[in-house]
């Protein structure tokens, strides 16, 4: 008898047969009389969700996505924002793009030059000095040039040195074009020579001559974005042309997946044996080929040498000239062939069980077709979680007020990277101590308690996101397990299957087992969070080490360069000393990856037990683990057979759709079907169709995989609980019953 207030205990001690725990013979299927499980974890989960919602609201109040959409000038103003003086100036212009090659860019993530908002990019070459001389006769040059200054000037009265000191105007402008709302040089090639505005050399406005190659070095990373934008436009055009063909392909993939699940009921055994015979044939061919090479090398001058004689060689072809190598390959392949054949002989009944369960899974889905619609709900819930996380992350990242820092492109400054106020900066002591220093917008931040914990809030945002993602997946697994368990434990199928089994299972999972699902999801989220932190630390250390090393060597000539080279040598020594720590970090990453896989497997089976018996997470996980351990050989065979058949189905669906899409987008079947004729990159819609078809098939077959796992757990319980008598009949179908009656099972 169970304790008062608890669901009936479906487990009982059985010392007669030596099993640690067997099952209550009176169990007739998924428990209907349930109570809430893991209530404490459910409360914690709800509190985290409430905190997550509050965090999103606070971030929404403080954040401003315009900081991501609109470029920001040196004074922190948005370019192109409506209702501001820069409403008609939506493009950001750099005074001195050559300064963007400064090493401080790597540290401050900001180009150390004045940036202003302009309405259009310059289209010709002009220097400040060049506009002064013809001003009295021709004011047009200065009128054009002045629109790229901080404020309008009636005439260019200041000297070049005074203008540079006051930082009012750029020294030179050159033909540019807008990209991502920023002005970048208009590069082109003339007869194989790089030019800017059809010029290879030009004045920099300070009395020096620069060439297009130097300018390209300053904008090298930006030039890559130019190419990416051009490709992006063409890709968008291809999607606009082929979107309806892509939808048709995904619809066909859905129909093929459905057909494959139906045919799998009758062809599971055929597919498996084709695979096995194919593997045996391939290995047999390998044995024959290796032996043939071994015989051909007889009498060769290197035939009597051994691997020990030649030692370690970088050229692998040397080893292929030894008879010993081919003899080793022959022996290894022969042993592998014998092992596979012996496994097929001795495990033939267990393999038959796996194939029977595959067929049973197709039959169960046929009786409960609504389960194939459930992945749509999972997709919607996952999309909501991902969207909320992304929006919250953007609002958190854009929270705060503009922060300005001192940047000294002219040389070292003791005040560099200190915060400053752009208004009146030129009159401060810091400006006088560092001639040429500028007070430039750096980032958005603040000194309030909220702004100080922005990074912590981002970590909380990521953690709850992982928890919710795993919870949604767990909810789907538990719901499907409950539906398919209702099918298995129906004594007369399909008459005894309860009405609306999927909706009933979903209601039970939400009403009674939210805490248990949250518990399992929490464990998995913690492991994934640790993996992300380890990966972040690994990349951060690599980037920091590379940046330090490059900065040391690029600091400059003379004494500074000598110090930098010494620092670089020291950095290299430290890098060699960190090999052990890198190895340990790699081991940790590998261990947590394996742990995540194990926990996913255990959680999956625990959710099946929760759906059937209505117990808490720990109790269900323990019972599922003990049940699987008592049938470990069946588990191993079952897992591999199911995995192979499902992967084969996914590849088959994606491959068929991919072939049809390839023939269509490359105009190989114009006599049958006329496809699009004006594609820039036919592989863009082709890959989209192939990947999308694979994901569609994965959604269908994930339901199938959960069905097989549930039926397998139920089958093991049924085999241990019942004996086929009138009092304790088997709930399994006749095909499974014939296999169970075999003495070798």
XYZ file of C-alpha atoms in Angstrom:
745
model
C 0.000 0.000 0.000
C 1.231 3.480 -0.739
C 1.356 6.269 1.772
C -1.691 8.433 2.099
C -1.740 11.211 -0.446
C 0.673 9.447 -2.797
C -0.131 7.594 -6.031
C -0.177 3.790 -5.814
C 3.325 2.345 -5.752
C 3.802 0.293 -8.885
C 6.984 -1.274 -7.503
C 7.421 -3.988 -4.867
C 10.302 -5.943 -3.409
C 10.859 -9.463 -4.810
C 13.555 -11.466 -3.032
C 12.504 -14.776 -4.524
C 13.984 -14.104 -7.960
C 16.922 -12.040 -6.764
C 15.868 -8.876 -8.561
C 16.410 -5.700 -6.536
C 13.028 -4.392 -7.653
C 10.296 -5.920 -9.786
C 6.948 -4.503 -10.783
C 3.498 -4.651 -9.336
C 1.523 -7.237 -11.333
C -1.649 -5.196 -10.848
C -0.220 -2.354 -12.935
C -2.483 -1.752 -15.946
C -0.862 1.212 -17.687
C -0.039 4.870 -17.052
C -1.171 5.855 -13.560
C -4.237 8.095 -13.647
C -4.366 8.984 -9.926
C -1.293 11.207 -9.578
C 0.054 13.910 -7.320
C 2.460 16.720 -8.077
C 6.122 15.699 -8.041
C 9.274 17.676 -7.180
C 7.226 20.608 -5.916
C 10.271 22.463 -4.556
C 11.970 22.458 -7.951
C 8.690 23.561 -9.537
C 8.548 26.566 -7.183
C 12.182 27.463 -7.923
C 11.511 27.138 -11.649
C 8.515 29.470 -11.422
C 10.533 32.010 -9.424
C 13.252 31.944 -12.076
C 10.664 32.507 -14.805
C 9.187 35.454 -12.878
C 12.692 36.862 -12.410
C 13.362 36.319 -16.103
C 10.229 38.286 -17.029
C 11.176 41.088 -14.629
C 14.684 41.178 -16.100
C 13.200 41.523 -19.578
C 10.978 44.404 -18.415
C 13.869 46.210 -16.715
C 16.080 45.729 -19.776
C 13.244 47.017 -21.961
C 13.031 50.190 -19.849
C 16.784 50.867 -19.829
C 17.808 49.459 -23.215
C 17.661 51.144 -26.576
C 18.010 48.939 -29.705
C 18.605 52.081 -31.762
C 22.160 51.929 -30.455
C 22.571 48.782 -32.549
C 20.582 49.957 -35.580
C 21.975 53.476 -35.945
C 25.677 54.400 -36.077
C 26.879 56.773 -33.368
C 29.140 59.782 -33.896
C 31.954 60.919 -31.607
C 29.500 62.802 -29.396
C 27.160 59.831 -28.952
C 24.409 61.092 -31.286
C 22.488 58.670 -33.494
C 22.882 59.216 -37.223
C 19.544 59.361 -39.037
C 17.309 59.284 -35.969
C 13.985 61.044 -36.495
C 13.300 64.142 -34.442
C 16.992 65.017 -33.985
C 19.335 67.441 -35.796
C 20.924 64.413 -37.495
C 17.619 63.153 -38.927
C 18.751 63.808 -42.494
C 22.325 62.700 -41.803
C 22.167 58.933 -41.643
C 25.764 58.081 -42.658
C 28.835 58.075 -40.422
C 31.968 59.790 -41.764
C 35.531 59.256 -40.423
C 37.862 62.273 -40.417
C 41.067 60.231 -40.731
C 40.585 56.652 -41.820
C 44.369 56.052 -41.740
C 44.254 56.215 -37.928
C 42.126 53.050 -37.896
C 45.319 51.008 -38.289
C 46.444 52.113 -34.810
C 46.981 49.275 -32.258
C 44.578 51.077 -29.919
C 41.725 49.922 -32.162
C 42.270 46.372 -30.847
C 42.047 47.589 -27.257
C 39.269 50.198 -27.440
C 37.259 48.662 -30.305
C 36.901 52.214 -31.625
C 38.716 54.017 -34.434
C 40.716 56.886 -32.824
C 39.457 59.663 -35.063
C 36.583 62.110 -35.067
C 33.346 60.742 -36.490
C 30.395 62.866 -37.630
C 27.022 62.264 -39.260
C 26.650 63.324 -42.894
C 23.884 63.151 -45.457
C 26.071 61.646 -48.180
C 29.619 60.400 -48.671
C 32.238 62.513 -50.500
C 32.502 61.856 -54.219
C 35.801 63.585 -55.102
C 39.276 64.406 -53.810
C 39.677 67.639 -51.841
C 42.082 68.847 -49.153
C 41.519 71.578 -46.606
C 44.573 73.481 -47.853
C 43.420 73.046 -51.448
C 40.140 74.827 -50.684
C 41.846 77.884 -49.131
C 43.746 79.197 -52.154
C 40.930 79.344 -54.742
C 38.342 80.444 -52.142
C 38.174 84.099 -53.274
C 37.655 83.154 -56.927
C 35.755 79.873 -56.537
C 33.767 79.248 -53.358
C 32.246 76.012 -54.655
C 35.109 73.805 -53.451
C 34.854 75.095 -49.870
C 31.054 74.834 -49.911
C 31.332 71.167 -50.848
C 34.179 70.474 -48.406
C 32.559 72.229 -45.430
C 29.645 69.786 -45.277
C 32.110 67.249 -43.896
C 33.164 69.525 -40.999
C 31.754 69.519 -37.491
C 29.887 72.761 -38.092
C 29.438 75.141 -40.994
C 32.107 77.793 -41.554
C 31.716 80.882 -43.716
C 35.249 80.551 -45.063
C 38.438 78.561 -44.381
C 40.220 81.176 -42.275
C 42.108 78.867 -39.869
C 45.552 77.608 -40.666
C 46.065 73.863 -41.187
C 47.760 73.437 -37.808
C 45.010 75.376 -36.015
C 42.304 73.421 -37.777
C 43.983 70.114 -36.801
C 44.361 71.310 -33.200
C 40.687 72.312 -32.958
C 39.653 69.152 -34.833
C 37.028 71.017 -36.837
C 37.441 69.457 -40.290
C 39.197 66.535 -41.961
C 42.465 67.252 -43.727
C 41.358 65.396 -46.842
C 38.276 63.766 -48.344
C 38.280 61.155 -51.090
C 35.627 59.302 -53.100
C 33.678 56.966 -50.831
C 30.486 54.985 -50.834
C 28.075 54.145 -47.992
C 28.184 50.680 -46.446
C 26.212 49.769 -43.344
C 25.539 53.512 -42.948
C 29.268 54.336 -42.923
C 31.511 55.986 -45.532
C 34.285 53.742 -46.814
C 36.733 54.255 -49.718
C 35.435 53.480 -53.188
C 38.072 50.974 -54.257
C 38.329 49.686 -57.818
C 40.866 48.014 -60.096
C 42.097 49.688 -63.272
C 44.278 47.450 -65.430
C 44.990 45.303 -62.393
C 46.046 48.278 -60.218
C 44.156 49.218 -57.049
C 42.737 52.752 -57.220
C 40.502 55.098 -55.228
C 38.423 57.313 -57.452
C 40.660 56.311 -60.420
C 43.744 57.517 -58.539
C 46.576 55.375 -57.257
C 48.226 58.165 -55.196
C 46.759 61.247 -53.528
C 47.612 63.880 -50.905
C 46.627 63.305 -47.300
C 46.159 67.030 -46.620
C 49.202 67.194 -44.332
C 51.869 67.541 -47.002
C 52.401 63.798 -47.555
C 51.456 61.536 -50.446
C 49.529 58.328 -49.807
C 48.579 55.513 -52.143
C 45.497 53.366 -52.463
C 47.268 50.346 -50.995
C 47.863 52.179 -47.707
C 44.234 53.229 -47.577
C 43.106 49.712 -48.261
C 45.279 48.461 -45.394
C 43.371 50.855 -43.123
C 40.009 49.561 -44.401
C 40.982 45.938 -45.085
C 38.496 44.392 -42.710
C 35.773 46.713 -43.979
C 36.505 45.731 -47.570
C 35.607 42.153 -46.664
C 32.234 43.396 -45.494
C 31.782 45.106 -48.881
C 32.164 41.764 -50.624
C 29.897 40.111 -48.057
C 27.211 42.733 -48.701
C 27.374 42.153 -52.460
C 27.026 38.427 -51.923
C 24.212 39.032 -49.434
C 22.240 41.041 -51.995
C 22.586 38.271 -54.582
C 21.583 35.622 -52.037
C 18.496 37.676 -51.145
C 17.597 37.876 -54.840
C 17.892 34.092 -55.159
C 15.615 33.572 -52.147
C 13.094 36.035 -53.571
C 13.065 34.033 -56.833
C 12.882 30.533 -55.371
C 10.975 30.860 -52.083
C 7.890 29.065 -53.382
C 10.032 26.248 -54.800
C 11.663 25.913 -51.380
C 8.247 25.641 -49.703
C 7.202 23.007 -52.231
C 10.389 21.046 -51.511
C 9.790 21.156 -47.746
C 6.194 20.035 -48.254
C 7.383 17.087 -50.330
C 9.915 16.291 -47.587
C 7.086 16.188 -45.055
C 5.095 13.794 -47.253
C 8.145 11.586 -47.843
C 8.810 11.427 -44.104
C 5.232 10.350 -43.506
C 5.443 7.713 -46.238
C 8.770 6.462 -44.912
C 7.312 5.984 -41.417
C 4.442 3.980 -42.916
C 6.739 1.811 -45.060
C 9.103 1.313 -42.143
C 6.435 -0.859 -40.559
C 6.944 -3.383 -43.369
C 10.558 -2.786 -44.474
C 12.483 -2.256 -41.205
C 13.943 -5.745 -41.348
C 14.802 -5.415 -45.038
C 16.636 -2.104 -44.509
C 18.618 -3.465 -41.593
C 19.769 -6.622 -43.378
C 20.695 -4.654 -46.495
C 22.915 -2.510 -44.299
C 24.501 -5.493 -42.550
C 25.128 -7.386 -45.790
C 26.565 -4.226 -47.313
C 28.983 -3.808 -44.408
C 30.002 -7.472 -44.606
C 30.532 -7.145 -48.349
C 32.634 -3.969 -48.027
C 34.823 -5.511 -45.326
C 35.155 -8.674 -47.409
C 36.322 -6.634 -50.376
C 38.830 -4.909 -48.097
C 40.180 -8.288 -46.959
C 40.580 -9.459 -50.557
C 42.304 -6.227 -51.638
C 44.741 -6.218 -48.700
C 45.640 -9.859 -49.305
C 46.112 -9.134 -53.016
C 48.529 -6.284 -52.206
C 50.311 -8.579 -49.737
C 50.822 -11.235 -52.432
C 51.981 -8.696 -55.060
C 54.739 -7.386 -52.777
C 56.269 -10.861 -52.483
C 59.844 -10.730 -53.817
C 59.985 -6.912 -53.737
C 63.222 -5.444 -52.335
C 61.292 -3.876 -49.420
C 59.053 -6.854 -48.766
C 61.132 -8.264 -45.907
C 61.453 -4.985 -44.028
C 59.276 -4.354 -40.978
C 57.746 -1.246 -39.484
C 60.315 -1.489 -36.691
C 63.131 -1.422 -39.264
C 62.074 1.829 -40.963
C 60.954 3.627 -37.790
C 58.728 6.700 -37.839
C 58.397 8.276 -41.297
C 56.438 11.352 -42.392
C 55.703 9.845 -45.818
C 52.878 7.354 -45.314
C 53.481 5.767 -48.745
C 56.600 4.115 -47.336
C 54.477 2.014 -45.006
C 52.237 0.958 -47.904
C 55.260 -0.669 -49.584
C 55.674 -3.155 -46.724
C 54.106 -6.611 -46.740
C 53.744 -6.368 -42.981
C 51.414 -3.389 -43.354
C 49.016 -5.177 -45.692
C 49.161 -8.338 -43.592
C 48.189 -6.266 -40.548
C 45.270 -4.724 -42.429
C 44.159 -8.182 -43.586
C 44.202 -9.564 -40.041
C 42.337 -6.568 -38.580
C 39.616 -6.673 -41.235
C 39.299 -10.447 -40.922
C 38.848 -10.213 -37.162
C 36.263 -7.465 -37.618
C 34.415 -9.581 -40.197
C 34.353 -12.602 -37.902
C 33.161 -10.501 -34.948
C 30.266 -9.077 -36.959
C 29.219 -12.485 -38.244
C 29.394 -14.012 -34.757
C 27.357 -11.130 -33.341
C 24.706 -11.693 -35.992
C 24.594 -15.402 -35.160
C 24.448 -15.121 -31.370
C 22.363 -11.926 -31.196
C 19.966 -12.699 -34.004
C 16.941 -12.853 -31.698
C 17.810 -9.551 -30.013
C 18.191 -7.966 -33.432
C 14.815 -9.396 -34.379
C 13.438 -7.740 -31.247
C 14.805 -4.381 -32.369
C 13.302 -4.763 -35.815
C 9.968 -5.798 -34.300
C 9.990 -2.705 -32.102
C 10.675 -0.557 -35.173
C 7.602 -2.027 -36.835
C 5.592 -1.615 -33.640
C 6.590 2.037 -33.510
C 5.210 2.643 -36.988
C 1.979 0.937 -35.953
C 1.704 3.081 -32.792
C 2.177 6.296 -34.764
C -0.446 5.090 -37.216
C -2.950 4.716 -34.347
C -1.975 8.087 -32.799
C -1.212 10.308 -35.839
C -1.637 13.482 -33.786
C 1.844 12.840 -32.350
C 3.334 13.879 -35.687
C 1.856 17.358 -35.202
C 3.457 17.824 -31.777
C 6.884 18.884 -33.196
C 5.122 22.008 -34.504
C 4.223 22.973 -30.922
C 7.783 22.287 -29.802
C 9.086 24.464 -32.634
C 6.770 27.325 -31.637
C 7.792 27.149 -27.962
C 11.489 26.994 -28.860
C 11.069 29.973 -31.193
C 9.463 31.984 -28.371
C 12.318 31.123 -25.991
C 15.001 31.995 -28.538
C 13.299 35.262 -29.508
C 12.854 36.365 -25.879
C 16.483 35.556 -25.083
C 17.774 37.442 -28.136
C 15.625 40.531 -27.490
C 16.572 40.601 -23.805
C 20.258 40.241 -24.666
C 20.044 43.178 -27.123
C 18.245 45.413 -24.633
C 20.745 44.536 -21.899
C 23.665 45.236 -24.246
C 22.235 48.631 -25.166
C 21.448 49.709 -21.601
C 23.271 52.737 -20.263
C 24.387 56.213 -21.177
C 27.209 57.187 -23.561
C 30.675 56.788 -22.058
C 33.532 58.809 -23.594
C 37.220 57.978 -23.318
C 40.447 59.757 -24.157
C 42.232 58.410 -27.228
C 45.671 59.693 -28.202
C 46.529 58.642 -31.788
C 49.642 60.808 -31.791
C 51.554 58.879 -29.167
C 51.617 57.663 -25.539
C 49.493 59.613 -23.058
C 49.159 59.050 -19.328
C 45.445 59.927 -19.507
C 44.637 57.533 -22.353
C 41.499 55.359 -21.849
C 40.289 57.601 -18.995
C 36.685 58.764 -19.105
C 36.077 62.349 -20.211
C 33.406 64.894 -21.098
C 33.369 65.897 -24.784
C 31.976 69.336 -23.935
C 34.881 71.561 -23.025
C 37.458 68.772 -23.234
C 39.855 70.987 -25.240
C 40.091 73.391 -22.285
C 40.944 70.758 -19.659
C 44.361 69.919 -18.245
C 44.172 66.433 -19.761
C 43.900 67.917 -23.238
C 46.895 70.151 -22.630
C 48.960 67.278 -21.200
C 48.289 65.152 -24.280
C 48.427 67.276 -27.451
C 46.279 65.780 -30.176
C 44.229 63.666 -27.742
C 40.506 63.365 -28.412
C 37.471 62.673 -26.258
C 35.579 60.085 -28.302
C 32.466 58.030 -27.638
C 33.478 54.524 -26.554
C 30.461 52.504 -25.386
C 27.218 52.607 -23.445
C 27.430 52.052 -19.719
C 26.857 53.680 -16.366
C 27.748 53.737 -12.691
C 24.409 52.658 -11.209
C 23.954 49.276 -9.536
C 22.010 48.040 -12.565
C 24.773 48.950 -15.012
C 27.449 47.403 -12.823
C 25.742 44.011 -13.017
C 24.930 44.007 -16.743
C 27.325 41.085 -17.361
C 25.729 39.145 -14.496
C 22.288 39.743 -15.970
C 23.536 38.512 -19.345
C 24.748 35.293 -17.683
C 21.364 34.915 -15.951
C 19.643 35.495 -19.289
C 21.706 32.755 -20.916
C 21.237 30.278 -18.051
C 17.446 30.619 -17.877
C 17.347 30.392 -21.667
C 19.161 27.033 -21.538
C 16.864 25.880 -18.744
C 13.741 26.793 -20.721
C 15.025 25.189 -23.910
C 15.712 21.917 -22.123
C 12.361 22.125 -20.334
C 10.474 22.490 -23.629
C 12.302 19.454 -25.027
C 11.639 17.498 -21.812
C 7.951 18.418 -21.956
C 7.744 17.074 -25.495
C 9.495 13.830 -24.580
C 7.296 13.249 -21.535
C 4.129 14.049 -23.492
C 4.975 11.688 -26.347
C 6.046 8.988 -23.887
C 2.691 9.218 -22.115
C 0.787 8.941 -25.402
C 2.725 5.920 -26.660
C 2.603 4.233 -23.247
C -1.199 4.503 -23.423
C -1.006 2.640 -26.721
C 1.267 -0.123 -25.412
C -0.712 -0.808 -22.227
C -3.984 -1.148 -24.126
C -4.749 -4.878 -23.895
C -6.922 -4.878 -27.011
C -5.429 -2.535 -29.587
C -6.797 -0.188 -30.790
C -10.103 -0.588 -28.915
C -8.617 -0.020 -25.449
C -6.531 3.025 -26.421
C -7.954 5.973 -24.420
C -9.418 8.904 -26.382
C -7.067 11.796 -27.103
C -3.991 10.149 -25.595
C -1.636 12.961 -26.677
C -3.678 15.738 -25.075
C -4.190 13.677 -21.916
C -0.451 13.034 -21.650
C 0.308 16.725 -22.197
C -2.154 17.702 -19.456
C -0.648 15.200 -16.995
C 2.882 16.398 -17.718
C 1.996 20.071 -17.182
C -0.304 19.589 -14.205
C 1.643 17.047 -12.153
C 5.239 16.861 -13.384
C 6.406 20.396 -14.149
C 8.776 20.151 -11.171
C 10.258 16.838 -12.306
C 10.780 18.070 -15.859
C 12.339 21.265 -14.500
C 14.637 19.178 -12.280
C 16.002 17.153 -15.190
C 16.280 20.266 -17.350
C 18.166 22.092 -14.599
C 20.846 19.400 -14.408
C 21.340 19.525 -18.156
C 21.355 23.350 -18.231
C 24.057 23.480 -15.544
C 26.280 21.134 -17.545
C 25.724 23.124 -20.742
C 26.457 26.377 -18.909
C 29.762 25.000 -17.648
C 30.644 23.901 -21.188
C 29.887 27.378 -22.540
C 32.014 29.004 -19.832
C 34.922 26.667 -20.600
C 34.617 27.396 -24.316
C 34.441 31.140 -23.677
C 37.511 31.065 -21.434
C 39.428 29.035 -24.007
C 38.668 31.466 -26.842
C 39.229 34.512 -24.633
C 42.693 33.303 -23.647
C 43.565 32.511 -27.276
C 42.431 35.912 -28.547
C 44.110 37.769 -25.688
C 47.371 35.894 -26.190
C 47.350 36.552 -29.934
C 46.526 40.232 -29.461
C 49.284 40.683 -26.864
C 51.802 38.964 -29.119
C 50.877 41.064 -32.168
C 50.794 44.296 -30.177
C 54.295 43.625 -28.881
C 55.742 43.272 -32.380
C 53.731 46.103 -33.939
C 54.481 48.796 -31.350
C 57.220 50.424 -33.429
C 60.943 50.670 -34.086
C 63.765 51.716 -31.817
C 63.723 51.205 -28.084
C 59.973 50.587 -28.020
C 60.386 47.873 -30.611
C 63.170 46.277 -28.544
C 60.959 46.240 -25.470
C 58.109 44.853 -27.559
C 60.244 42.032 -28.920
C 61.344 41.159 -25.392
C 57.723 41.147 -24.307
C 56.833 38.995 -27.302
C 59.558 36.510 -26.371
C 58.166 36.404 -22.852
C 54.671 35.891 -24.214
C 55.945 33.008 -26.330
C 57.583 31.437 -23.268
C 54.359 31.767 -21.314
C 52.505 30.147 -24.186
C 54.776 27.116 -24.073
C 54.361 26.896 -20.298
C 50.574 26.760 -20.608
C 50.492 23.499 -22.574
C 49.592 21.517 -19.469
C 46.746 23.865 -18.559
C 45.452 23.703 -22.146
C 45.540 19.913 -22.002
C 43.598 19.901 -18.725
C 41.085 22.354 -20.150
C 40.644 20.152 -23.207
C 40.083 17.148 -20.926
C 37.462 19.081 -18.955
C 35.640 20.057 -22.143
C 35.686 16.450 -23.331
C 34.459 15.133 -19.961
C 31.573 17.592 -19.787
C 30.643 16.773 -23.391
C 30.437 13.085 -22.491
C 28.569 13.912 -19.280
C 26.008 15.902 -21.253
C 25.389 12.948 -23.580
C 24.977 10.549 -20.652
C 22.613 12.895 -18.795
C 20.508 13.371 -21.939
C 20.170 9.595 -22.272
C 19.257 9.131 -18.602
C 16.838 12.062 -18.630
C 15.089 10.709 -21.699
C 14.380 7.373 -20.022
C 13.494 9.078 -16.728
C 10.818 11.112 -18.522
C 9.369 7.882 -19.906
C 9.087 6.459 -16.381
C 7.542 9.732 -15.152
C 4.935 9.568 -17.915
C 4.091 5.956 -17.029
C 4.253 5.798 -13.236
C 3.959 9.430 -12.136
C 6.916 9.355 -9.735
C 9.480 12.093 -9.068
C 12.521 12.640 -11.211
C 15.103 10.948 -8.966
C 12.899 7.908 -8.361
C 12.072 7.595 -12.055
C 15.700 8.015 -13.111
C 16.804 5.324 -10.651
C 14.109 2.870 -11.738
C 14.835 3.487 -15.438
C 18.554 3.036 -14.853
C 18.057 -0.250 -12.947
C 15.666 -1.540 -15.600
C 18.115 -0.762 -18.402
C 21.081 -2.229 -16.521
C 19.209 -5.516 -16.071
C 18.741 -5.574 -19.864
C 21.959 -3.873 -20.929
C 22.569 -6.133 -23.934
C 19.107 -5.504 -25.326
C 19.607 -1.786 -24.778
C 22.883 -1.711 -26.730
C 21.499 -3.596 -29.721
C 18.235 -1.696 -29.686
C 19.932 1.714 -29.569
C 22.264 1.036 -32.500
C 19.640 -0.530 -34.762
C 17.177 2.301 -34.157
C 19.851 4.949 -34.629
C 20.937 3.470 -37.951
C 17.435 3.134 -39.398
C 16.464 6.676 -38.397
C 19.660 8.211 -39.765
C 19.101 6.264 -42.965
C 15.575 7.675 -43.201
C 16.730 11.270 -42.682
C 19.468 10.922 -45.297
C 17.053 9.239 -47.699
C 14.476 12.046 -47.437
C 17.064 14.854 -47.657
C 18.877 13.086 -50.514
C 15.755 12.577 -52.620
C 14.657 16.195 -52.220
C 18.236 17.374 -52.833
C 18.465 15.494 -56.145
C 15.134 16.902 -57.333
C 16.157 20.419 -56.280
C 19.512 20.087 -58.046
C 17.851 19.005 -61.293
C 15.347 21.857 -61.001
C 17.693 24.721 -60.091
C 20.321 23.698 -62.674
C 17.775 23.421 -65.501
C 18.434 19.696 -66.015
C 14.735 18.832 -66.466
C 13.316 21.689 -68.601
C 11.203 19.261 -70.659
C 9.350 18.088 -67.538
C 9.336 21.125 -65.246
C 10.532 24.666 -65.889
C 12.492 25.998 -62.904
C 13.966 29.450 -62.155
C 16.389 30.659 -64.824
C 18.007 33.759 -63.281
C 19.805 32.492 -60.179
C 23.109 33.986 -59.031
C 24.042 30.995 -56.849
C 21.925 27.894 -57.437
C 23.529 26.241 -54.418
C 21.866 28.758 -52.042
C 18.281 27.495 -52.511
C 19.654 23.981 -53.018
C 21.351 23.905 -49.609
C 18.309 25.544 -48.045
C 16.051 22.812 -49.401
C 18.435 20.011 -48.364
C 18.999 21.319 -44.841
C 15.334 22.207 -44.415
C 14.285 18.734 -45.611
C 16.668 17.129 -43.149
C 15.230 19.216 -40.299
C 11.678 18.339 -41.332
C 12.600 14.657 -41.412
C 14.372 15.046 -38.063
C 11.168 16.457 -36.556
C 9.158 13.454 -37.741
C 11.755 10.877 -36.774
C 12.325 12.414 -33.344
C 8.721 11.428 -32.631
C 9.503 7.982 -33.954
C 12.626 7.693 -31.786
C 10.660 8.669 -28.687
C 8.022 6.121 -29.637
C 10.634 3.355 -29.872
C 12.226 4.301 -26.539
C 8.845 4.324 -24.803
C 7.752 1.013 -26.295
C 11.102 -0.507 -25.341
C 10.776 0.567 -21.686
C 7.202 -0.721 -21.633
C 8.319 -3.965 -23.258
C 10.967 -4.536 -20.586
C 8.467 -3.878 -17.804
C 5.905 -6.106 -19.460
C 8.432 -8.935 -19.790
C 9.430 -8.740 -16.107
C 5.945 -8.176 -14.695
C 3.835 -10.634 -16.661
C 4.178 -14.276 -17.657
C 1.543 -14.650 -20.372
C -0.953 -16.454 -18.150
C -4.638 -15.612 -17.935
C -4.098 -13.722 -14.686
C -1.012 -11.882 -15.938
C -1.233 -11.619 -19.742
C 1.333 -9.881 -21.877
C 0.380 -6.483 -23.269
C 2.795 -6.777 -26.180
C 1.634 -7.596 -29.679
C 1.856 -11.079 -31.178
C 4.981 -10.242 -33.187
C 6.850 -9.254 -30.034
C 5.342 -12.146 -28.110
C 6.783 -14.693 -30.539
C 10.256 -13.276 -29.998
C 9.867 -13.195 -26.198
C 8.936 -16.888 -26.145
C 12.294 -17.757 -27.715
C 14.536 -19.297 -25.045
C 17.539 -17.239 -26.210
C 15.849 -13.911 -25.615
